[in-house]
Amino acid sequence: MDRRKKIYLGTNTKMYKTTGETVAFLKRLNQLTKEISRDKMQLFVIPSYMTLAAARESVPRQNISLGAQNMAWEEQGQFTGEISPLMLKEAGMDLVMIGHSERRHVFRETNEEENKKVLCACKSGFSPLLCVGETAVEKGYGIAAEVIRTQLKVGLHGMMPCEARKIMVAYEPVWAIGVNGVPASKEYANQIHQVIRETLTELFGDEIGGDVPVLYGGSVNPQNAEELICMPEIDGLFIGRSAWDADNFNAIIRKVLPLFEAKRRGEDSV
Ligand code: PGA
């Protein structure tokens, strides 16, 4: 369990911050968190496309990893309006988020499309962050586990175990995301994380599947961050609104980091 020894904390700024705002946010976040050892924590920010080059120049890569919110599944071609992995490489990106709830539900992306993007991201040397999550209706039918397993099995289809060493998964129930979202309870989140872990080990074996970081996202806030990070299956938090102010994000980081470390120490001593 090497990758999962550290905590993963990240934010997606969606379509909210201009280049100037993104740079100011990153500089402040870096200033507030730079003394925390990166052996203990991977901190990442996923700003909008237009800001990426300036974002990359504004803070050191070893302190804050940066990612894109989406990516085309081809390097080049007749794909008007799309962004190629080559362009994201050039902008110095480390990761690419694939299948965020808003991509799936507002822009109607399918599991098959997410799969092409995940494979292309791996081939291009990125760390893909695959987002999965059921809708309220699916939860109501009692098929959340089936939906998540399908999103993972289709989304990661054809991936070699060695490529899986770079992926991360975010569990973000659709009903929990955004201004109208209701955060998942810690028990429910942990239960679905367990389903994700079982699916990953089924796909990639105990060693590699057991080592993929799985983050929870969806209305994480300063009140629920602590109880969520204490759950055994949750390796990190993927935060929207509550992380868009660098001081607020830093306050959450400071709260959850010691709790996460105590959890891992507790596991080691068993
Ligand atoms: P939220 O967003 O924390 O504002 O609910 C989460 C997300 O969309 O990743």
Coordinates of C-alpha atoms and ligand atoms in Angstrom, one line a residue:
M1 CA 0.0 0.0 0.0
D2 CA 2.6 2.5 -1.0
R3 CA 0.7 5.2 -2.9
R4 CA -2.0 5.2 -0.2
K5 CA 0.4 6.0 2.6
K6 CA -0.1 9.7 1.8
I7 CA -3.3 11.7 1.7
Y8 CA -4.7 13.1 -1.5
L9 CA -6.3 16.5 -1.4
G10 CA -7.4 18.3 -4.4
T11 CA -9.9 20.8 -5.9
N12 CA -11.5 21.3 -9.3
T13 CA -12.3 25.0 -9.8
K14 CA -14.8 24.2 -12.5
M15 CA -15.6 27.3 -14.6
Y16 CA -15.1 29.8 -11.9
K17 CA -11.7 31.4 -11.7
T18 CA -10.1 33.6 -14.3
T19 CA -6.4 33.4 -15.0
G20 CA -5.6 36.2 -12.6
E21 CA -7.8 34.6 -9.9
T22 CA -6.3 31.1 -10.4
V23 CA -2.7 32.4 -10.1
A24 CA -3.6 34.4 -7.0
F25 CA -5.3 31.3 -5.5
L26 CA -2.4 29.0 -6.3
K27 CA 0.3 31.4 -4.9
R28 CA -1.6 31.8 -1.7
L29 CA -2.2 28.1 -1.4
N30 CA 1.4 27.4 -2.0
Q31 CA 2.5 29.9 0.6
L32 CA 0.2 28.4 3.2
T33 CA 1.1 24.8 2.6
K34 CA 4.7 24.7 1.3
E35 CA 6.3 23.5 4.5
I36 CA 4.1 20.3 4.6
S37 CA 6.1 17.4 3.4
R38 CA 4.9 16.1 0.1
D39 CA 5.8 12.6 1.2
K40 CA 2.8 12.9 3.4
M41 CA 0.4 14.7 1.0
Q42 CA -0.3 15.1 -2.6
L43 CA -2.0 18.4 -3.2
F44 CA -3.5 19.1 -6.6
V45 CA -5.6 21.8 -8.3
I46 CA -7.6 21.4 -11.5
P47 CA -8.3 24.8 -13.0
S48 CA -10.0 25.6 -16.3
Y49 CA -8.1 25.2 -19.5
M50 CA -7.4 28.9 -20.3
T51 CA -5.5 29.4 -17.1
L52 CA -3.3 26.3 -17.2
A53 CA 0.0 27.8 -18.6
A54 CA 0.0 30.7 -16.2
A55 CA -1.1 28.4 -13.4
R56 CA 1.9 26.1 -14.0
E57 CA 4.3 29.0 -13.9
S58 CA 2.9 30.4 -10.7
V59 CA 3.8 27.6 -8.3
P60 CA 6.5 24.8 -8.1
R61 CA 5.3 21.5 -9.6
Q62 CA 6.6 19.5 -6.6
N63 CA 4.4 21.4 -4.3
I64 CA 1.1 21.5 -6.2
S65 CA 0.3 19.2 -9.1
L66 CA -2.0 20.6 -11.7
G67 CA -4.5 18.9 -13.9
A68 CA -6.9 19.6 -16.7
Q69 CA -10.7 19.2 -16.3
N70 CA -11.1 17.1 -19.5
M71 CA -9.2 15.9 -22.5
A72 CA -9.7 14.7 -26.1
W73 CA -9.0 11.0 -26.7
E74 CA -6.8 11.7 -29.8
E75 CA -3.6 13.6 -30.0
Q76 CA -4.7 15.6 -33.0
G77 CA -7.3 15.6 -35.8
Q78 CA -10.6 16.9 -36.8
F79 CA -12.0 17.6 -33.3
T80 CA -13.0 21.2 -33.3
G81 CA -13.2 22.7 -29.8
E82 CA -11.3 19.8 -28.1
I83 CA -7.9 19.9 -26.2
S84 CA -5.2 17.4 -27.1
P85 CA -3.0 15.6 -24.6
L86 CA 0.0 17.1 -26.4
M87 CA -1.2 20.6 -25.6
L88 CA -1.7 19.6 -21.9
K89 CA 1.8 18.1 -21.8
E90 CA 3.2 21.3 -23.2
A91 CA 1.3 23.3 -20.5
G92 CA 3.1 21.1 -17.9
M93 CA 0.0 19.2 -16.6
D94 CA 0.5 16.2 -14.3
L95 CA -3.1 14.8 -14.3
V96 CA -6.3 14.8 -16.2
M97 CA -9.7 14.5 -14.7
I98 CA -12.0 12.3 -16.7
G99 CA -15.8 11.8 -16.3
H100 CA -16.6 14.4 -13.8
S101 CA -20.3 14.4 -13.0
E102 CA -20.9 17.6 -15.0
R103 CA -19.2 16.1 -18.0
R104 CA -21.3 13.0 -17.8
H105 CA -24.6 14.7 -17.0
V106 CA -24.5 18.2 -18.5
F107 CA -22.4 17.2 -21.6
R108 CA -23.7 13.7 -21.9
E109 CA -20.4 11.9 -22.0
T110 CA -20.6 8.1 -21.9
N111 CA -18.6 5.4 -20.1
E112 CA -17.2 4.4 -23.5
E113 CA -15.9 7.9 -24.1
E114 CA -14.4 8.1 -20.6
N115 CA -12.7 4.9 -21.4
K116 CA -11.1 6.3 -24.6
K117 CA -9.9 9.3 -22.7
V118 CA -8.5 7.3 -19.7
L119 CA -6.5 5.1 -22.1
C120 CA -5.2 8.1 -24.1
A121 CA -4.3 9.9 -20.8
C122 CA -2.3 6.9 -19.7
K123 CA -0.5 6.6 -23.1
S124 CA 0.3 10.3 -22.9
G125 CA 1.9 9.8 -19.4
F126 CA -0.7 11.6 -17.3
S127 CA -2.2 10.4 -14.1
P128 CA -5.9 10.0 -15.0
L129 CA -8.4 10.9 -12.2
L130 CA -11.5 8.9 -13.1
C131 CA -14.7 10.3 -11.4
V132 CA -17.6 7.9 -10.8
G133 CA -20.9 8.3 -9.0
E134 CA -24.5 7.3 -9.1
T135 CA -27.5 9.7 -9.5
A136 CA -30.2 10.0 -6.9
V137 CA -32.6 8.0 -9.1
E138 CA -30.1 5.1 -9.3
K139 CA -29.5 5.3 -5.6
G140 CA -33.3 5.1 -5.1
Y141 CA -33.4 1.9 -7.2
G142 CA -30.7 0.4 -5.0
I143 CA -28.3 0.0 -7.9
A144 CA -25.5 2.4 -6.8
A145 CA -23.0 -0.4 -6.5
E146 CA -23.9 -1.8 -10.0
V147 CA -23.6 1.7 -11.5
I148 CA -20.2 2.3 -9.9
R149 CA -18.9 -1.1 -11.0
T150 CA -20.1 -0.5 -14.6
Q151 CA -18.4 3.0 -14.7
L152 CA -15.2 1.5 -13.4
K153 CA -15.2 -1.7 -15.6
V154 CA -16.1 0.2 -18.8
G155 CA -14.0 3.3 -17.9
L156 CA -10.9 1.3 -17.2
H157 CA -11.4 -1.4 -19.8
G158 CA -8.3 -2.4 -21.6
M159 CA -5.9 -0.8 -19.1
M160 CA -2.8 -2.7 -18.3
P161 CA -2.1 -3.3 -14.6
C162 CA 1.2 -1.3 -15.0
E163 CA -0.8 1.7 -16.2
A164 CA -3.2 1.3 -13.3
R165 CA -0.3 2.3 -11.0
K166 CA -0.9 5.9 -12.1
I167 CA -4.6 6.2 -11.9
M168 CA -6.7 7.8 -9.1
V169 CA -10.4 7.4 -8.6
A170 CA -12.8 9.9 -7.2
Y171 CA -16.2 8.8 -5.8
E172 CA -18.6 11.7 -6.3
P173 CA -22.3 10.8 -5.9
V174 CA -24.2 13.1 -8.3
W175 CA -26.7 14.0 -5.6
A176 CA -23.9 15.2 -3.3
I177 CA -22.3 17.6 -5.7
G178 CA -22.7 21.4 -5.9
V179 CA -25.0 24.0 -4.3
N180 CA -28.0 21.7 -4.2
G181 CA -25.9 18.7 -3.1
V182 CA -26.5 16.7 0.1
P183 CA -23.2 15.3 1.4
A184 CA -23.0 11.5 1.7
S185 CA -22.8 10.2 5.2
K186 CA -19.5 8.8 6.2
E187 CA -20.9 5.3 6.4
Y188 CA -22.5 5.4 3.0
A189 CA -19.3 6.9 1.4
N190 CA -17.2 4.2 3.0
Q191 CA -19.5 1.5 1.8
I192 CA -19.2 2.6 -1.8
H193 CA -15.5 3.1 -1.5
Q194 CA -15.4 -0.6 -0.5
V195 CA -17.2 -1.5 -3.7
I196 CA -14.7 0.6 -5.7
R197 CA -11.8 -1.2 -3.9
E198 CA -13.2 -4.6 -4.7
T199 CA -13.7 -3.7 -8.3
L200 CA -10.2 -2.3 -8.6
T201 CA -8.7 -5.5 -7.2
E202 CA -10.8 -7.6 -9.4
L203 CA -9.5 -5.7 -12.4
F204 CA -5.8 -5.2 -11.5
G205 CA -5.1 -7.7 -8.7
D206 CA -4.6 -7.2 -5.0
E207 CA -1.3 -5.4 -5.2
I208 CA -2.0 -2.8 -7.9
G209 CA -5.8 -2.6 -7.4
G210 CA -5.3 -2.3 -3.7
D211 CA -2.9 0.6 -4.1
V212 CA -5.1 3.0 -6.2
P213 CA -5.9 6.1 -4.2
V214 CA -9.7 6.6 -4.0
L215 CA -11.0 10.0 -3.0
Y216 CA -14.4 11.1 -1.8
G217 CA -16.0 14.3 -3.3
G218 CA -19.4 16.0 -3.1
S219 CA -20.1 18.8 -0.6
V220 CA -17.0 18.2 1.5
N221 CA -16.9 21.1 3.9
P222 CA -15.0 22.1 7.1
Q223 CA -17.6 20.3 9.2
N224 CA -17.7 16.8 7.5
A225 CA -14.1 16.6 6.2
E226 CA -12.8 15.2 9.5
E227 CA -15.2 12.4 9.9
L228 CA -14.9 11.4 6.2
I229 CA -11.1 11.2 6.3
C230 CA -11.2 8.9 9.4
M231 CA -13.1 6.3 7.4
P232 CA -10.9 3.3 6.6
E233 CA -11.6 3.2 2.8
I234 CA -11.2 7.0 2.1
D235 CA -7.7 8.0 0.9
G236 CA -8.4 11.6 0.2
L237 CA -10.8 14.4 -0.4
F238 CA -11.8 16.0 -3.7
I239 CA -13.3 19.3 -2.8
G240 CA -15.2 22.0 -4.8
R241 CA -16.7 25.1 -3.2
S242 CA -15.1 24.7 0.3
A243 CA -11.6 24.7 -1.3
W244 CA -11.9 27.7 -3.6
D245 CA -10.6 30.1 -1.0
A246 CA -7.0 29.2 -0.3
D247 CA -7.2 30.0 3.4
N248 CA -10.3 27.8 3.8
F249 CA -8.7 25.0 1.8
N250 CA -5.6 25.2 4.1
A251 CA -7.8 25.1 7.2
I252 CA -9.3 21.8 5.9
I253 CA -5.9 20.4 5.1
R254 CA -4.6 21.2 8.6
K255 CA -7.6 19.5 10.1
V256 CA -7.5 16.3 8.1
L257 CA -3.8 15.6 7.8
P258 CA -3.1 14.6 11.4
L259 CA -6.3 12.5 11.4
F260 CA -5.3 10.7 8.3
E261 CA -1.8 10.0 9.7
A262 CA -3.3 8.7 12.9
K263 CA -5.6 6.4 10.9
R264 CA -2.6 5.0 8.9
R265 CA -0.6 4.5 12.1
G266 CA -3.5 2.7 13.6
E267 CA -3.7 0.4 10.6
D268 CA 0.0 -0.3 10.7
S269 CA -0.1 -1.3 14.3
V270 CA -2.8 -3.9 13.8
Ligands
PGA1 P1 -18.6 20.5 -4.3 O1 -18.0 20.0 -5.7 O2 -17.6 20.2 -3.2 O3 -18.8 22.0 -4.5 O4 -19.9 19.8 -4.0 C1 -17.4 18.8 -5.8 C2 -17.1 18.4 -7.2 O5 -17.8 18.8 -8.2 O6 -16.0 17.9 -7.5

